[in-house]
mmCIF file of C-alpha atoms and ligand atoms in Angstrom:
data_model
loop_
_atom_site.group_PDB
_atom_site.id
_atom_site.type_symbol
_atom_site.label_atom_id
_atom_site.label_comp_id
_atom_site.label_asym_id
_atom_site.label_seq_id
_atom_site.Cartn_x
_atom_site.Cartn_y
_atom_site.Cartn_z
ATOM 1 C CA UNK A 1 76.078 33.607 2.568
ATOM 2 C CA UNK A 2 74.236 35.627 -0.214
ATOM 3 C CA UNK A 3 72.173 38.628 0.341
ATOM 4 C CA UNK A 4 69.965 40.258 -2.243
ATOM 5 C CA UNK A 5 69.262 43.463 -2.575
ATOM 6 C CA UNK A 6 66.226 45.209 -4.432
ATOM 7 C CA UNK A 7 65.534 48.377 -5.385
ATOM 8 C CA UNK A 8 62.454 49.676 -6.218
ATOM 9 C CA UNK A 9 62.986 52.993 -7.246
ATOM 10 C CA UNK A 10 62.866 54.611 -10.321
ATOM 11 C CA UNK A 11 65.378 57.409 -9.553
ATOM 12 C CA UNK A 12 69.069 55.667 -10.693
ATOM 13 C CA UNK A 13 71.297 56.421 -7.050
ATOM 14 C CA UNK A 14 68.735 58.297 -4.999
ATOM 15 C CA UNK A 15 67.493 58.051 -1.333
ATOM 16 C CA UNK A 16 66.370 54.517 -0.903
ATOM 17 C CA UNK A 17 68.880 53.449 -3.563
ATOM 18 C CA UNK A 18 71.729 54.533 -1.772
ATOM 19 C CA UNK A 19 70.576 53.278 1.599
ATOM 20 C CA UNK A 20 70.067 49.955 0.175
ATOM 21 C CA UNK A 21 73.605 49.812 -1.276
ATOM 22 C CA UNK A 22 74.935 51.050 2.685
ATOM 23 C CA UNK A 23 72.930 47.801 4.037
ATOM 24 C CA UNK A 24 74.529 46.122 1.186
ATOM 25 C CA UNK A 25 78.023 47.117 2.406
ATOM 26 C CA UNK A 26 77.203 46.260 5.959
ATOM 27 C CA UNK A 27 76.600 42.975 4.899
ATOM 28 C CA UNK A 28 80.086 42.489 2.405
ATOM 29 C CA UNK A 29 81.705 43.532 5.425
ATOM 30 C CA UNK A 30 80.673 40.510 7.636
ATOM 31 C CA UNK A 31 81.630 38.427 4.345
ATOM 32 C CA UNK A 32 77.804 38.484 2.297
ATOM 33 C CA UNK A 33 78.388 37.972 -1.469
ATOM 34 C CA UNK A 34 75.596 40.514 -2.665
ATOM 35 C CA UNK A 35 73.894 41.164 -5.436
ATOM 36 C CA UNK A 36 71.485 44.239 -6.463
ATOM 37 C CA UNK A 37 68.608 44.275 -8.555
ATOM 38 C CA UNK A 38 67.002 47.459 -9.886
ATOM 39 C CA UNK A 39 63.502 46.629 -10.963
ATOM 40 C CA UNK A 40 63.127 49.778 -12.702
ATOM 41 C CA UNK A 41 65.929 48.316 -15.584
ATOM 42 C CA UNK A 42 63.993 44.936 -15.619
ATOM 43 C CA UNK A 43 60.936 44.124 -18.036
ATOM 44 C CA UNK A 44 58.060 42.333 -16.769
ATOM 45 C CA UNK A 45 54.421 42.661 -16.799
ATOM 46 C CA UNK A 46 51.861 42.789 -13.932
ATOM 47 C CA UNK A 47 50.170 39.771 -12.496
ATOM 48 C CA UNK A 48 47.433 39.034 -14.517
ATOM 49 C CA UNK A 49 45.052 37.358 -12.256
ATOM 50 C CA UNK A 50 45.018 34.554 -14.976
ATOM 51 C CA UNK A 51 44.848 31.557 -12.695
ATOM 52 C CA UNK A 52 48.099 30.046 -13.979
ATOM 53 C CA UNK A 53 49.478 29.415 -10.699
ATOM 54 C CA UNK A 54 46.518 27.929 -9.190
ATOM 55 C CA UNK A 55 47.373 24.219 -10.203
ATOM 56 C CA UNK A 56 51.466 24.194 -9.852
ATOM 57 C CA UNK A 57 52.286 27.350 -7.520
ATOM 58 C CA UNK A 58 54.308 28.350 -10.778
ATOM 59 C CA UNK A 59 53.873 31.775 -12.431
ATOM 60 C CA UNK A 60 53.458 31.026 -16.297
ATOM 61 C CA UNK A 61 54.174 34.260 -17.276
ATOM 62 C CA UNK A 62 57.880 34.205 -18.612
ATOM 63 C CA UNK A 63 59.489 37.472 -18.594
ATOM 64 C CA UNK A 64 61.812 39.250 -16.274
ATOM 65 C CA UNK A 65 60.498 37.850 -13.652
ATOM 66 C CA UNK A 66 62.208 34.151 -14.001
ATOM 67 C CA UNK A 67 65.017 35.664 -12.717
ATOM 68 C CA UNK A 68 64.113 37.536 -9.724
ATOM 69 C CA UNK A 69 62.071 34.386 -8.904
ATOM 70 C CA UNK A 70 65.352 32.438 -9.065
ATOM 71 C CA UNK A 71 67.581 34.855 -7.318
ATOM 72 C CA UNK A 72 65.131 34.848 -4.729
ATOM 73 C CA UNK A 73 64.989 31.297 -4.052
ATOM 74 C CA UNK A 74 68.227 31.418 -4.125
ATOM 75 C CA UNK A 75 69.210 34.099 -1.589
ATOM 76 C CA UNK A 76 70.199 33.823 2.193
ATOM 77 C CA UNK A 77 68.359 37.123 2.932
ATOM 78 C CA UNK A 78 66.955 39.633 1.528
ATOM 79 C CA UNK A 79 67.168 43.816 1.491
ATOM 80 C CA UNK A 80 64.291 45.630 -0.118
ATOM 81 C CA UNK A 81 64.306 49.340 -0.549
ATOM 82 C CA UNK A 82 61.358 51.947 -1.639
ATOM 83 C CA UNK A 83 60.329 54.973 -2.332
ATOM 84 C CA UNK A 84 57.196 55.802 -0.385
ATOM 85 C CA UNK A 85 54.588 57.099 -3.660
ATOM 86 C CA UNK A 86 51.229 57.915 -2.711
ATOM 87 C CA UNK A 87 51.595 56.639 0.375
ATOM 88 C CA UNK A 88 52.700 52.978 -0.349
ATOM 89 C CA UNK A 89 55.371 51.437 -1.995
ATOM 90 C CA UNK A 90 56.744 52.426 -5.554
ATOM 91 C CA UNK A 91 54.727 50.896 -8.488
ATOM 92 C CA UNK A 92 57.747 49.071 -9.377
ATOM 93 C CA UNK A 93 57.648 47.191 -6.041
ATOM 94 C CA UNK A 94 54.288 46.475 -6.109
ATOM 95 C CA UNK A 95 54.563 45.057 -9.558
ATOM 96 C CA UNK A 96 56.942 42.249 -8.463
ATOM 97 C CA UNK A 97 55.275 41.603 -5.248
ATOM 98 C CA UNK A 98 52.540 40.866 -6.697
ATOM 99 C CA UNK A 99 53.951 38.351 -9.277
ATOM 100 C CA UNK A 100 54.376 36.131 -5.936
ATOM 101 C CA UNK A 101 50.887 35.575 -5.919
ATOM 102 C CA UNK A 102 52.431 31.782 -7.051
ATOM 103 C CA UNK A 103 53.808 32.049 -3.875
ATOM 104 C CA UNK A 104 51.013 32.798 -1.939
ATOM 105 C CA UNK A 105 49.135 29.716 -3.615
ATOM 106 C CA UNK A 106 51.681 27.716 -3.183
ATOM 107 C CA UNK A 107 52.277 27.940 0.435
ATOM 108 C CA UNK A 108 48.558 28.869 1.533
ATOM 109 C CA UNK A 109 46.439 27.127 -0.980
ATOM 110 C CA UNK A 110 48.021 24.348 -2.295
ATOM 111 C CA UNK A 111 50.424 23.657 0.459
ATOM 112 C CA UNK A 112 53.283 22.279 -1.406
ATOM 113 C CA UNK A 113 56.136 24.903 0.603
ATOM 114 C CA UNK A 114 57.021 22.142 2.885
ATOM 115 C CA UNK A 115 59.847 23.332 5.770
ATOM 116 C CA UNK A 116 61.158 26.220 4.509
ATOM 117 C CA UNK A 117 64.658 27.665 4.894
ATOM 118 C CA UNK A 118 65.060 30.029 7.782
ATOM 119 C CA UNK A 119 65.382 33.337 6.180
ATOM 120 C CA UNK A 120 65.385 37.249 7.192
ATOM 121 C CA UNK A 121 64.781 40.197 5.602
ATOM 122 C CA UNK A 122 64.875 44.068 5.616
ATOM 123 C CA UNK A 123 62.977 46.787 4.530
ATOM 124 C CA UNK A 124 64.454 50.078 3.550
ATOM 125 C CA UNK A 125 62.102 52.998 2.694
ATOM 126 C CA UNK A 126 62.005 57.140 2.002
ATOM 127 C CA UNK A 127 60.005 59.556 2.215
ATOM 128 C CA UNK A 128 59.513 63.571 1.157
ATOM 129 C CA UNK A 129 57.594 64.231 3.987
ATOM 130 C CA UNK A 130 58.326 63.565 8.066
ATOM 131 C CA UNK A 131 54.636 61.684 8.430
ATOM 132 C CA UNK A 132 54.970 58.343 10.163
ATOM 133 C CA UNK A 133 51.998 56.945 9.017
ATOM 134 C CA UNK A 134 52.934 57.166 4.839
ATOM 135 C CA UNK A 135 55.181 54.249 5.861
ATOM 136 C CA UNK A 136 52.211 51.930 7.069
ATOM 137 C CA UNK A 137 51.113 50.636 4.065
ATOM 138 C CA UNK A 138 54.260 50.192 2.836
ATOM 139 C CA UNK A 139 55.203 47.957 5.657
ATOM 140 C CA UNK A 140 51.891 46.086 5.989
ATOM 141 C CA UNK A 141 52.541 45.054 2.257
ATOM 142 C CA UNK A 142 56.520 43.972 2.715
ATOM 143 C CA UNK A 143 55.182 42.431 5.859
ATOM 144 C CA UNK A 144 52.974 40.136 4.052
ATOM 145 C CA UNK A 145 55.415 39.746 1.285
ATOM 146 C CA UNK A 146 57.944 38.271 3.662
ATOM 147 C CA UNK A 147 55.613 35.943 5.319
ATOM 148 C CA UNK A 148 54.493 34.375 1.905
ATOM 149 C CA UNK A 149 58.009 33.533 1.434
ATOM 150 C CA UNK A 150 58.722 33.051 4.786
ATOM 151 C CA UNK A 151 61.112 35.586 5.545
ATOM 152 C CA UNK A 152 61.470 36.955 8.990
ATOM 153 C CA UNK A 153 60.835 40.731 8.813
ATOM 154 C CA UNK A 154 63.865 41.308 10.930
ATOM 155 C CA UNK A 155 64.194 44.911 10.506
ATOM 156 C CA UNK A 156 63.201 48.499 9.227
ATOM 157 C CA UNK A 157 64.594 51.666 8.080
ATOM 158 C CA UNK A 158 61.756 54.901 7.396
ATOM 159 C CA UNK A 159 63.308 58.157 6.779
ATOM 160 C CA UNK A 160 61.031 61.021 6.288
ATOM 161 C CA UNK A 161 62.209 64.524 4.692
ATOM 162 C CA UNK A 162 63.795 63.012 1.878
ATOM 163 C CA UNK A 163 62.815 65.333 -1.044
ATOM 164 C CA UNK A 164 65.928 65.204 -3.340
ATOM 165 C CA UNK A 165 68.276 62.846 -4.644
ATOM 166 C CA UNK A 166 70.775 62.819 -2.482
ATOM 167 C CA UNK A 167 69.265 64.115 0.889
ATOM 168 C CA UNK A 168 69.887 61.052 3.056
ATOM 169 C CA UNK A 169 73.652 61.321 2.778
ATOM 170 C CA UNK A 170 72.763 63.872 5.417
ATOM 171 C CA UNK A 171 70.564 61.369 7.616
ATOM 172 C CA UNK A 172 74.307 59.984 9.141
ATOM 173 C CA UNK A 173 72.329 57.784 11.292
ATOM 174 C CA UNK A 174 69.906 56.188 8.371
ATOM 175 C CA UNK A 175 73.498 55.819 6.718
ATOM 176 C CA UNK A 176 74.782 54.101 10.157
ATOM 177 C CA UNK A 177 72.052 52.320 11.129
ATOM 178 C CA UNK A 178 71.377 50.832 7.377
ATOM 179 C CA UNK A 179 75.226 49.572 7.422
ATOM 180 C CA UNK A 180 74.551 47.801 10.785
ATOM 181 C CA UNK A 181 71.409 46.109 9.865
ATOM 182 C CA UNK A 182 72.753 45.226 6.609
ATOM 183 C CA UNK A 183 76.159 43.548 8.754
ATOM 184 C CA UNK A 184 73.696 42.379 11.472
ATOM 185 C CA UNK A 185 72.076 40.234 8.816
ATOM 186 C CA UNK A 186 74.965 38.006 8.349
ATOM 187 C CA UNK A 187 76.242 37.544 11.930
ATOM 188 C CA UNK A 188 73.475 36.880 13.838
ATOM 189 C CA UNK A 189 73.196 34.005 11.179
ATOM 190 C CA UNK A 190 76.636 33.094 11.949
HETATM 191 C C1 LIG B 1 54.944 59.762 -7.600
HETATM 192 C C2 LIG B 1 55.440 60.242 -6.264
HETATM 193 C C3 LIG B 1 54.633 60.104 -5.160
HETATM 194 C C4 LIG B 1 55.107 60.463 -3.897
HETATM 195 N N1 LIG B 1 54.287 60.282 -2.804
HETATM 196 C C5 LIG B 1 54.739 60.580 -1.565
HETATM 197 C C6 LIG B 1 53.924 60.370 -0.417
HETATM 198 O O1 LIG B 1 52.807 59.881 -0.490
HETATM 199 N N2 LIG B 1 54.417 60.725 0.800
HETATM 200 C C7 LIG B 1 55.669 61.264 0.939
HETATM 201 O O2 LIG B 1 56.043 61.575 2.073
HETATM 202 N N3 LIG B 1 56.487 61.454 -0.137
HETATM 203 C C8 LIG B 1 56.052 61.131 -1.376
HETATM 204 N N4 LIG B 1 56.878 61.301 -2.477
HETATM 205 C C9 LIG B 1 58.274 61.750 -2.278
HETATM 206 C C10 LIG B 1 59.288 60.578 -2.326
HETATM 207 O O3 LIG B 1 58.955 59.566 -1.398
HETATM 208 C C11 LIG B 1 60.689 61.113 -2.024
HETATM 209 O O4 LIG B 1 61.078 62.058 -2.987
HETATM 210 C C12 LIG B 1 61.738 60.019 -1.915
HETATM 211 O O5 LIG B 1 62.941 60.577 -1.441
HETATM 212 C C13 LIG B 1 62.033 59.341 -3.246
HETATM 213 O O6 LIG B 1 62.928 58.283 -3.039
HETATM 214 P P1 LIG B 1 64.128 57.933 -4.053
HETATM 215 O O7 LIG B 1 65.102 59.099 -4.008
HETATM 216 O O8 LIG B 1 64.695 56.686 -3.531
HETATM 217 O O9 LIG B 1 63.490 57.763 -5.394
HETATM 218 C C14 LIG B 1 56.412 60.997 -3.756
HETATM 219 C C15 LIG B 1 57.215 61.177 -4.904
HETATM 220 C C16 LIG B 1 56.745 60.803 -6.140
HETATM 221 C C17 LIG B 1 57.618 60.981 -7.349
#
């Protein structure tokens, strides 16, 4: 079984980063092969709302996007991690979830996403402050980003107070509960 993980944010090994590669280790535990993107280290431009997608379902935009498109088709789940900015996800994340509007088309529009796999997926996310509600956009977004592509939301991590690189090595129970969902992933599938 393969799991992807992405992260979204911009900091190299910081809060969401390294929660993301716990779930990841949860999940090579139960036997996941897994792979990590870091969208901050991959070049590709914004949707452009040209209408490219509206005949096929295909973005025609080819950048570094043909890949993540792939790996995502490809996966068995999926593990994506953010930064809460502004209260909502990083730009980075936004930026690729919005290059599924091909998706979206696809499966809504044009109807050609005929019975798709069963899939799940997680959502990982930080932030510097201990308010609940910075996390709502966040998860209405990755909520609706799942659901294009059919992914079960099948679980969530939010840790507030997380203000420097490294602070949620000292959130042992983010760091727990991330390497259970991530391991969770693969044998409930089993
Ligand atoms: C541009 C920017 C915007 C931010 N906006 C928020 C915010 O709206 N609410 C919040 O609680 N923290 C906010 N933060 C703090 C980050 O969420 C926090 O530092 C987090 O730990 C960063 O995650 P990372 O270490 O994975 O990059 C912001 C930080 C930056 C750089």
């Amino acid at each position: 079984m393969k799991v992807l993980g992405i992260s979204s944010s911009p900091r190299r090994l910081g809060n969401s980063e390294i929660l993301l590669d716990r779930a990841l280790e949860g999940a090579r535990s139960a036997g996941a092969v897994v792979e990590k993107i870091v969208l901050n280290e991959i070049n590709f431009r914004p949707c452009q709302e040209c209408g490219g997608c509206d005949k096929g379902g295909v973005c025609i935009i080819h950048d570094g996007m043909d890949a993540i498109y792939r790996k995502i088709a490809d996966t068995d789940a999926l593990i994506l991690s953010s930064p809460i900015f502004f209260v909502s996800l990083s730009a980075q994340a936004k930026m690729m979830i919005d290059r599924f509007q091909c998706a979206w088309t696809a499966k809504y529009v044009l109807n050609t996403v005929k019975s798709p796999r069963k899939r799940r997926g997680i959502f990982l996310s930080v932030a510097g402050s201990y308010r609940k509600d910075h996390f709502e956009n966040a998860r209405q977004i990755i909520r609706a980003f799942f659901a294009t592509l059919d992914v079960e939301y099948a679980g969530e991590i939010f840790c507030g107070g997380m203000v420097k690189a490294l602070d949620i090595g000292k959130d042992e129970d983010a760091m727990n509960k991330a390497y259970a969902m991530g391991k969770g992933l693969i044998e409930s599938d089993e």
